[in-house]
Short mmCIF file of N, CA and C in Angstrom, two decimals:
data_model
loop_
_atom_site.label_atom_id
_atom_site.label_comp_id
_atom_site.label_asym_id
_atom_site.label_seq_id
_atom_site.Cartn_x
_atom_site.Cartn_y
_atom_site.Cartn_z
N MET M 1 4.95 0.10 27.63
CA MET M 1 3.83 0.64 27.01
C MET M 1 2.97 -0.51 26.36
N SER M 2 1.98 -0.93 27.07
CA SER M 2 1.11 -1.99 26.63
C SER M 2 0.27 -1.55 25.38
N GLY M 3 0.19 -2.46 24.44
CA GLY M 3 -0.60 -2.13 23.26
C GLY M 3 0.04 -1.21 22.21
N ALA M 4 1.24 -0.73 22.51
CA ALA M 4 1.89 0.19 21.58
C ALA M 4 2.32 -0.58 20.30
N VAL M 5 2.31 0.18 19.23
CA VAL M 5 2.87 -0.33 17.93
C VAL M 5 4.36 -0.30 18.07
N ARG M 6 4.99 -1.42 17.72
CA ARG M 6 6.49 -1.51 17.82
C ARG M 6 6.97 -1.32 16.36
N ASN M 7 7.89 -0.33 16.19
CA ASN M 7 8.40 0.08 14.91
C ASN M 7 9.94 -0.02 14.81
N LEU M 8 10.40 -0.43 13.73
CA LEU M 8 11.83 -0.39 13.49
C LEU M 8 12.11 0.62 12.40
N ILE M 9 12.95 1.60 12.78
CA ILE M 9 13.36 2.71 11.80
C ILE M 9 14.76 2.36 11.27
N LEU M 10 14.86 2.08 9.97
CA LEU M 10 16.15 1.93 9.32
C LEU M 10 16.52 3.29 8.72
N THR M 11 17.73 3.77 9.02
CA THR M 11 18.03 5.11 8.62
C THR M 11 19.51 5.21 8.20
N GLY M 12 19.90 6.38 7.81
CA GLY M 12 21.32 6.69 7.49
C GLY M 12 21.56 6.99 6.03
N GLY M 13 22.68 7.58 5.75
CA GLY M 13 23.10 7.92 4.41
C GLY M 13 23.71 9.30 4.35
N ILE M 14 23.90 9.76 3.14
CA ILE M 14 24.52 11.04 2.95
C ILE M 14 23.56 12.06 2.39
N GLY M 15 23.90 13.31 2.59
CA GLY M 15 23.15 14.43 1.92
C GLY M 15 21.88 14.86 2.65
N HIS M 16 21.59 14.22 3.69
CA HIS M 16 20.43 14.62 4.55
C HIS M 16 20.73 14.47 6.03
N PRO M 17 20.11 15.23 6.88
CA PRO M 17 20.46 15.22 8.31
C PRO M 17 19.83 13.97 9.03
N PHE M 18 20.14 12.79 8.61
CA PHE M 18 19.53 11.58 9.20
C PHE M 18 19.80 11.49 10.70
N ALA M 19 20.98 11.84 11.16
CA ALA M 19 21.27 11.70 12.54
C ALA M 19 20.45 12.57 13.45
N ASP M 20 20.02 13.68 12.93
CA ASP M 20 19.11 14.56 13.65
C ASP M 20 17.65 14.24 13.45
N ALA M 21 17.30 13.92 12.18
CA ALA M 21 15.89 13.78 11.81
C ALA M 21 15.32 12.45 12.30
N ALA M 22 16.12 11.36 12.28
CA ALA M 22 15.54 10.08 12.68
C ALA M 22 15.07 10.08 14.17
N PRO M 23 15.86 10.71 15.06
CA PRO M 23 15.32 10.80 16.49
C PRO M 23 14.11 11.70 16.53
N ALA M 24 14.01 12.71 15.69
CA ALA M 24 12.82 13.58 15.69
C ALA M 24 11.65 12.74 15.17
N LEU M 25 11.84 11.97 14.16
CA LEU M 25 10.76 11.08 13.68
C LEU M 25 10.27 10.14 14.74
N GLU M 26 11.27 9.57 15.42
CA GLU M 26 10.95 8.64 16.57
C GLU M 26 10.08 9.32 17.56
N GLY M 27 10.41 10.58 17.95
CA GLY M 27 9.64 11.34 18.91
C GLY M 27 8.21 11.62 18.44
N ILE M 28 8.07 11.97 17.16
CA ILE M 28 6.73 12.26 16.63
C ILE M 28 5.88 10.99 16.60
N LEU M 29 6.49 9.90 16.23
CA LEU M 29 5.73 8.61 16.22
C LEU M 29 5.41 8.17 17.68
N ALA M 30 6.25 8.47 18.63
CA ALA M 30 5.93 8.14 20.05
C ALA M 30 4.75 8.87 20.51
N GLY M 31 4.52 10.08 20.00
CA GLY M 31 3.31 10.85 20.34
C GLY M 31 2.05 10.23 19.83
N ALA M 32 2.26 9.36 18.86
CA ALA M 32 1.03 8.62 18.30
C ALA M 32 0.96 7.20 18.82
N GLY M 33 1.72 6.88 19.86
CA GLY M 33 1.69 5.52 20.40
C GLY M 33 2.57 4.51 19.70
N VAL M 34 3.57 4.95 18.93
CA VAL M 34 4.39 4.01 18.19
C VAL M 34 5.79 4.11 18.89
N VAL M 35 6.21 2.96 19.41
CA VAL M 35 7.53 2.86 20.02
C VAL M 35 8.55 2.34 19.00
N SER M 36 9.56 3.11 18.73
CA SER M 36 10.51 2.87 17.67
C SER M 36 11.90 2.53 18.20
N THR M 37 12.55 1.62 17.45
CA THR M 37 13.94 1.33 17.63
C THR M 37 14.58 1.89 16.28
N VAL M 38 15.64 2.70 16.48
CA VAL M 38 16.31 3.31 15.37
C VAL M 38 17.73 2.70 15.10
N THR M 39 18.05 2.38 13.93
CA THR M 39 19.37 1.85 13.59
C THR M 39 19.81 2.25 12.18
N ASP M 40 21.10 2.43 12.00
CA ASP M 40 21.60 2.67 10.66
C ASP M 40 22.25 1.40 10.11
N ASP M 41 22.19 0.31 10.89
CA ASP M 41 22.66 -0.99 10.45
C ASP M 41 21.54 -1.78 9.73
N ILE M 42 21.38 -1.57 8.47
CA ILE M 42 20.25 -2.12 7.72
C ILE M 42 20.17 -3.59 7.88
N GLU M 43 21.22 -4.32 7.59
CA GLU M 43 21.23 -5.79 7.71
C GLU M 43 20.94 -6.26 9.11
N GLY M 44 21.58 -5.60 10.04
CA GLY M 44 21.33 -5.98 11.49
C GLY M 44 19.94 -5.67 11.84
N GLY M 45 19.38 -4.58 11.40
CA GLY M 45 18.00 -4.28 11.65
C GLY M 45 17.01 -5.27 11.08
N LEU M 46 17.29 -5.71 9.93
CA LEU M 46 16.41 -6.76 9.26
C LEU M 46 16.55 -8.04 9.95
N ALA M 47 17.72 -8.36 10.45
CA ALA M 47 17.86 -9.58 11.27
C ALA M 47 17.06 -9.51 12.54
N ALA M 48 17.05 -8.35 13.20
CA ALA M 48 16.22 -8.12 14.36
C ALA M 48 14.73 -8.25 14.01
N LEU M 49 14.36 -7.67 12.85
CA LEU M 49 13.04 -7.70 12.34
C LEU M 49 12.54 -9.18 12.27
N GLU M 50 13.40 -10.00 11.78
CA GLU M 50 13.10 -11.44 11.60
C GLU M 50 12.83 -12.12 12.97
N GLN M 51 13.48 -11.60 14.04
CA GLN M 51 13.27 -12.24 15.37
C GLN M 51 11.90 -11.94 15.95
N GLY M 52 11.15 -11.05 15.35
CA GLY M 52 9.85 -10.75 15.84
C GLY M 52 9.89 -9.52 16.76
N GLY M 53 8.65 -9.13 17.17
CA GLY M 53 8.53 -8.02 18.11
C GLY M 53 8.25 -6.70 17.48
N PHE M 54 8.22 -6.63 16.12
CA PHE M 54 7.95 -5.41 15.42
C PHE M 54 6.61 -5.54 14.61
N ASP M 55 5.83 -4.46 14.61
CA ASP M 55 4.62 -4.45 13.83
C ASP M 55 4.80 -3.59 12.53
N LEU M 56 5.76 -2.75 12.54
CA LEU M 56 5.97 -1.75 11.47
C LEU M 56 7.50 -1.60 11.20
N LEU M 57 7.73 -1.39 9.89
CA LEU M 57 9.15 -1.05 9.47
C LEU M 57 9.04 0.26 8.75
N THR M 58 9.90 1.22 9.18
CA THR M 58 9.96 2.51 8.57
C THR M 58 11.38 2.65 7.98
N VAL M 59 11.49 2.92 6.70
CA VAL M 59 12.77 3.12 6.06
C VAL M 59 12.92 4.68 5.80
N TYR M 60 13.90 5.21 6.48
CA TYR M 60 14.22 6.62 6.36
C TYR M 60 15.70 6.70 6.11
N ALA M 61 16.06 6.43 4.85
CA ALA M 61 17.47 6.26 4.54
C ALA M 61 17.79 6.65 3.06
N LEU M 62 18.99 6.92 2.80
CA LEU M 62 19.49 7.17 1.44
C LEU M 62 20.78 6.33 1.28
N ARG M 63 20.56 5.08 0.89
CA ARG M 63 21.67 4.15 0.77
C ARG M 63 21.62 3.46 -0.60
N TRP M 64 22.74 3.32 -1.24
CA TRP M 64 22.82 2.68 -2.53
C TRP M 64 24.29 2.27 -2.72
N ARG M 65 24.59 1.62 -3.78
CA ARG M 65 25.95 1.18 -4.01
C ARG M 65 26.99 2.25 -4.24
N MET M 66 26.57 3.35 -4.72
CA MET M 66 27.48 4.55 -4.93
C MET M 66 28.54 4.26 -5.93
N LEU M 67 28.24 3.59 -6.99
CA LEU M 67 29.24 3.24 -7.95
C LEU M 67 29.31 4.19 -9.11
N GLY M 68 28.29 5.03 -9.30
CA GLY M 68 28.18 5.83 -10.50
C GLY M 68 29.09 7.03 -10.68
N SER M 69 29.65 7.51 -9.57
CA SER M 69 30.48 8.70 -9.61
C SER M 69 31.50 8.66 -8.53
N GLU M 70 32.69 9.21 -8.85
CA GLU M 70 33.76 9.29 -7.86
C GLU M 70 33.46 10.30 -6.75
N LYS M 71 32.44 11.21 -6.94
CA LYS M 71 32.13 12.14 -5.88
C LYS M 71 31.63 11.43 -4.65
N TYR M 72 31.24 10.14 -4.75
CA TYR M 72 30.69 9.39 -3.64
C TYR M 72 31.83 8.58 -2.92
N ALA M 73 33.00 8.59 -3.50
CA ALA M 73 34.11 7.78 -2.97
C ALA M 73 34.37 7.98 -1.50
N PRO M 74 34.33 9.26 -0.95
CA PRO M 74 34.60 9.43 0.45
C PRO M 74 33.51 8.81 1.36
N HIS M 75 32.36 8.51 0.78
CA HIS M 75 31.19 8.08 1.60
C HIS M 75 31.02 6.58 1.38
N ARG M 76 31.62 5.91 0.46
CA ARG M 76 31.38 4.50 0.20
C ARG M 76 31.58 3.58 1.37
N GLU M 77 32.72 3.71 2.01
CA GLU M 77 33.05 2.79 3.10
C GLU M 77 31.96 2.75 4.17
N ARG M 78 31.45 3.92 4.52
CA ARG M 78 30.44 4.02 5.55
C ARG M 78 29.05 3.82 5.13
N TRP M 79 28.68 4.33 3.91
CA TRP M 79 27.27 4.38 3.52
C TRP M 79 26.85 3.58 2.27
N ALA M 80 27.78 3.11 1.47
CA ALA M 80 27.43 2.36 0.33
C ALA M 80 26.73 1.06 0.75
N PHE M 81 25.69 0.68 0.09
CA PHE M 81 24.92 -0.49 0.49
C PHE M 81 24.18 -1.16 -0.66
N SER M 82 24.14 -2.50 -0.58
CA SER M 82 23.35 -3.27 -1.48
C SER M 82 22.76 -4.39 -0.60
N LEU M 83 21.47 -4.53 -0.59
CA LEU M 83 20.80 -5.44 0.26
C LEU M 83 21.07 -6.88 -0.11
N SER M 84 21.50 -7.66 0.93
CA SER M 84 21.92 -9.02 0.65
C SER M 84 20.65 -9.90 0.38
N PRO M 85 20.89 -11.08 -0.19
CA PRO M 85 19.78 -12.01 -0.36
C PRO M 85 19.05 -12.28 0.99
N ASP M 86 19.81 -12.45 2.08
CA ASP M 86 19.13 -12.72 3.40
C ASP M 86 18.29 -11.51 3.80
N GLY M 87 18.83 -10.29 3.61
CA GLY M 87 18.10 -9.04 3.85
C GLY M 87 16.79 -8.98 3.03
N ARG M 88 16.89 -9.37 1.74
CA ARG M 88 15.72 -9.33 0.94
C ARG M 88 14.64 -10.36 1.44
N ARG M 89 15.12 -11.48 1.79
CA ARG M 89 14.22 -12.53 2.33
C ARG M 89 13.54 -12.05 3.56
N ARG M 90 14.37 -11.49 4.49
CA ARG M 90 13.79 -10.97 5.75
C ARG M 90 12.71 -9.89 5.54
N LEU M 91 13.02 -8.99 4.64
CA LEU M 91 12.07 -7.92 4.33
C LEU M 91 10.81 -8.52 3.69
N TRP M 92 10.98 -9.38 2.74
CA TRP M 92 9.85 -10.08 2.06
C TRP M 92 8.98 -10.81 3.06
N ASN M 93 9.62 -11.55 3.94
CA ASN M 93 8.86 -12.33 4.91
C ASN M 93 8.07 -11.45 5.84
N PHE M 94 8.67 -10.32 6.28
CA PHE M 94 7.98 -9.44 7.18
C PHE M 94 6.78 -8.77 6.52
N VAL M 95 6.89 -8.29 5.35
CA VAL M 95 5.79 -7.60 4.67
C VAL M 95 4.72 -8.63 4.24
N THR M 96 5.11 -9.76 3.68
CA THR M 96 4.13 -10.75 3.27
C THR M 96 3.45 -11.43 4.48
N GLY M 97 4.15 -11.38 5.61
CA GLY M 97 3.61 -12.01 6.83
C GLY M 97 2.68 -11.07 7.58
N GLY M 98 2.40 -9.89 7.01
CA GLY M 98 1.45 -9.07 7.62
C GLY M 98 2.09 -7.78 8.25
N GLY M 99 3.35 -7.67 8.27
CA GLY M 99 4.05 -6.48 8.90
C GLY M 99 3.79 -5.24 7.99
N GLY M 100 3.68 -4.12 8.60
CA GLY M 100 3.52 -2.90 7.86
C GLY M 100 4.87 -2.26 7.44
N CYS M 101 4.89 -1.52 6.39
CA CYS M 101 6.08 -0.93 5.90
C CYS M 101 5.79 0.51 5.39
N TRP M 102 6.61 1.44 5.88
CA TRP M 102 6.44 2.89 5.49
C TRP M 102 7.85 3.34 5.05
N ALA M 103 7.92 3.77 3.87
CA ALA M 103 9.14 4.32 3.34
C ALA M 103 9.13 5.81 3.36
N CYS M 104 9.99 6.41 4.09
CA CYS M 104 10.12 7.87 4.15
C CYS M 104 11.21 8.35 3.24
N THR M 105 10.89 9.03 2.18
CA THR M 105 11.93 9.49 1.32
C THR M 105 12.20 10.98 1.51
N PRO M 106 13.48 11.32 1.74
CA PRO M 106 13.84 12.72 1.93
C PRO M 106 13.35 13.57 0.73
N ARG M 107 12.91 14.77 1.02
CA ARG M 107 12.46 15.68 -0.05
C ARG M 107 13.28 16.90 0.10
#
C-alpha cells in the first residue's frame, strides 16, 4: 500500500474487550488508509517504533502497576505494567521527532 500511513497500535489490559476491539480499530483505520500493526507487548512495540517505519502511534490499552488493590492480583503477572526508562525515551523520541500519537481511552 504505497503512501499509506503506518500505525502502531499498543493494546491490552483488563476490564475491556481489547482482544476484539483492537482488530476492529485496525479495520476501521485501514478503511481510512492507515495500515496498522497491533501488539500487546508495549516495550517490544516501542522498540519496533524506534526502528522506524511508523508515522503514528495509537495507544488503546489499560495497563498500570496494579499495586493498589488485591482485586488485581490475578491480573498482575499478565497485565501489570510500568514503562521502562528505555520505553519512555523511545516514546519521547518518536513524538518529539515528528511522529503522531493518538491515545484511545476506553469509555
